Short mmCIF file of C-alpha atoms in Angstrom, two decimals:
data_model
loop_
_atom_site.label_atom_id
_atom_site.label_comp_id
_atom_site.label_asym_id
_atom_site.label_seq_id
_atom_site.Cartn_x
_atom_site.Cartn_y
_atom_site.Cartn_z
CA UNK A 1 213.42 143.97 87.63
CA UNK A 2 211.34 146.30 85.65
CA UNK A 3 208.44 144.00 85.52
CA UNK A 4 208.78 143.48 89.17
CA UNK A 5 208.55 147.25 89.76
CA UNK A 6 205.50 147.42 87.57
CA UNK A 7 203.91 144.62 89.51
CA UNK A 8 204.78 146.25 92.80
CA UNK A 9 203.40 149.56 91.50
CA UNK A 10 200.20 147.77 90.36
CA UNK A 11 199.98 146.07 93.75
CA UNK A 12 200.53 149.39 95.53
CA UNK A 13 197.82 151.02 93.28
CA UNK A 14 195.51 148.03 93.91
CA UNK A 15 196.14 148.33 97.71
CA UNK A 16 195.39 152.09 97.47
CA UNK A 17 192.21 151.42 95.55
CA UNK A 18 191.31 148.65 98.09
CA UNK A 19 191.96 151.08 100.98
CA UNK A 20 189.83 153.81 99.31
CA UNK A 21 187.07 151.29 98.45
CA UNK A 22 187.16 149.95 102.17
CA UNK A 23 186.95 153.53 103.44
CA UNK A 24 184.02 154.20 101.13
CA UNK A 25 182.32 151.04 102.21
CA UNK A 26 182.86 151.93 105.86
CA UNK A 27 181.40 155.47 105.29
CA UNK A 28 178.44 153.95 103.61
CA UNK A 29 177.96 151.53 106.44
CA UNK A 30 178.00 154.29 108.95
CA UNK A 31 175.56 156.26 106.84
CA UNK A 32 173.31 153.21 106.70
CA UNK A 33 173.59 152.69 110.38
CA UNK A 34 172.73 156.40 111.01
CA UNK A 35 169.79 156.10 108.57
CA UNK A 36 168.63 153.07 110.43
CA UNK A 37 168.84 154.89 113.71
CA UNK A 38 166.90 157.80 112.18
CA UNK A 39 164.22 155.41 110.84
CA UNK A 40 163.89 153.86 114.37
CA UNK A 41 163.58 157.35 115.82
CA UNK A 42 160.91 158.39 113.25
CA UNK A 43 159.06 155.13 113.87
CA UNK A 44 158.99 155.85 117.66
CA UNK A 45 157.81 159.41 116.97
CA UNK A 46 155.01 158.12 114.78
CA UNK A 47 153.95 155.63 117.47
CA UNK A 48 153.95 158.30 120.10
CA UNK A 49 151.89 160.51 117.72
CA UNK A 50 149.50 157.64 117.18
CA UNK A 51 149.19 157.10 120.98
CA UNK A 52 148.54 160.83 121.49
CA UNK A 53 145.91 160.95 118.67
CA UNK A 54 144.21 157.84 120.23
CA UNK A 55 144.26 159.44 123.69
CA UNK A 56 142.97 162.73 122.33
CA UNK A 57 140.27 160.83 120.46
CA UNK A 58 139.15 159.46 123.83
CA UNK A 59 139.28 163.06 125.41
CA UNK A 60 137.28 164.34 122.52
CA UNK A 61 134.75 161.56 122.84
CA UNK A 62 134.48 162.41 126.57
CA UNK A 63 134.11 166.10 125.91
CA UNK A 64 131.46 165.38 123.30
CA UNK A 65 129.51 163.29 125.78
CA UNK A 66 129.86 165.91 128.47
CA UNK A 67 128.46 168.54 126.01
CA UNK A 68 125.44 166.15 125.13
CA UNK A 69 124.75 165.69 128.85
CA UNK A 70 124.97 169.37 129.51
CA UNK A 71 122.64 170.19 126.65
CA UNK A 72 120.07 167.61 127.97
CA UNK A 73 120.34 169.07 131.43
CA UNK A 74 119.79 172.59 130.06
CA UNK A 75 116.83 171.41 128.08
CA UNK A 76 115.48 169.83 131.37
CA UNK A 77 116.21 173.06 133.16
CA UNK A 78 114.16 175.04 130.57
CA UNK A 79 111.26 172.70 130.97
CA UNK A 80 111.56 173.00 134.89
CA UNK A 81 111.63 176.77 134.57
CA UNK A 82 108.59 176.81 132.41
CA UNK A 83 106.68 174.64 134.85
CA UNK A 84 107.86 176.87 137.58
CA UNK A 85 106.62 179.88 135.89
CA UNK A 86 103.13 178.20 135.24
CA UNK A 87 102.97 177.30 139.01
CA UNK A 88 103.85 180.87 139.94
CA UNK A 89 101.21 182.21 137.76
CA UNK A 90 98.60 179.81 139.14
CA UNK A 91 99.76 180.76 142.64
CA UNK A 92 99.29 184.46 141.98
CA UNK A 93 95.74 183.75 140.63
CA UNK A 94 94.92 181.80 143.82
CA UNK A 95 96.22 184.49 145.95
CA UNK A 96 94.31 187.10 144.08
CA UNK A 97 91.11 185.03 144.30
CA UNK A 98 91.71 184.47 148.02
CA UNK A 99 92.24 188.15 148.60
CA UNK A 100 89.10 189.03 146.53
CA UNK A 101 87.13 186.52 148.59
CA UNK A 102 88.53 187.89 151.76
CA UNK A 103 87.64 191.53 150.76
CA UNK A 104 84.15 190.45 149.75
CA UNK A 105 83.89 188.54 153.00
CA UNK A 106 85.01 191.64 154.91
CA UNK A 107 82.59 193.87 153.09
CA UNK A 108 79.74 191.42 153.72
CA UNK A 109 80.70 191.16 157.41
CA UNK A 110 81.12 194.97 157.55
CA UNK A 111 77.66 195.35 156.09
CA UNK A 112 76.20 192.77 158.50
CA UNK A 113 77.77 194.57 161.43
CA UNK A 114 76.66 197.88 160.27
CA UNK A 115 73.13 196.66 159.69
CA UNK A 116 72.92 195.01 163.02
CA UNK A 117 74.35 197.97 164.93
CA UNK A 118 72.11 200.45 163.02
CA UNK A 119 69.03 198.36 163.79
CA UNK A 120 69.77 198.59 167.57
CA UNK A 121 69.95 202.36 167.60
#
């Protein structure tokens, strides 16, 4: 009877240990599942970040291209302004020469008219 009680006590202790071990295994399994879920979430976050970096890379390339195009257009604009300035200076010279010729012609015409009217008197 005493042996039987010891066996029952050992079986009870073994059952308690088994229950505790099963509870620990279940806890670890839940922790592993949570860790797996967290890893999947982190993986999704990294994929989203990778996508965003890729898209921003395209945007940066586009911005860089637009800046280069703008620089080229500004350079072309500077050249056009320089040409316009040269044309304006040439135009002023031509207008000045035309006015000088017109004034000289007016003076010559005035002298001719003055000489012809003086000779008739």
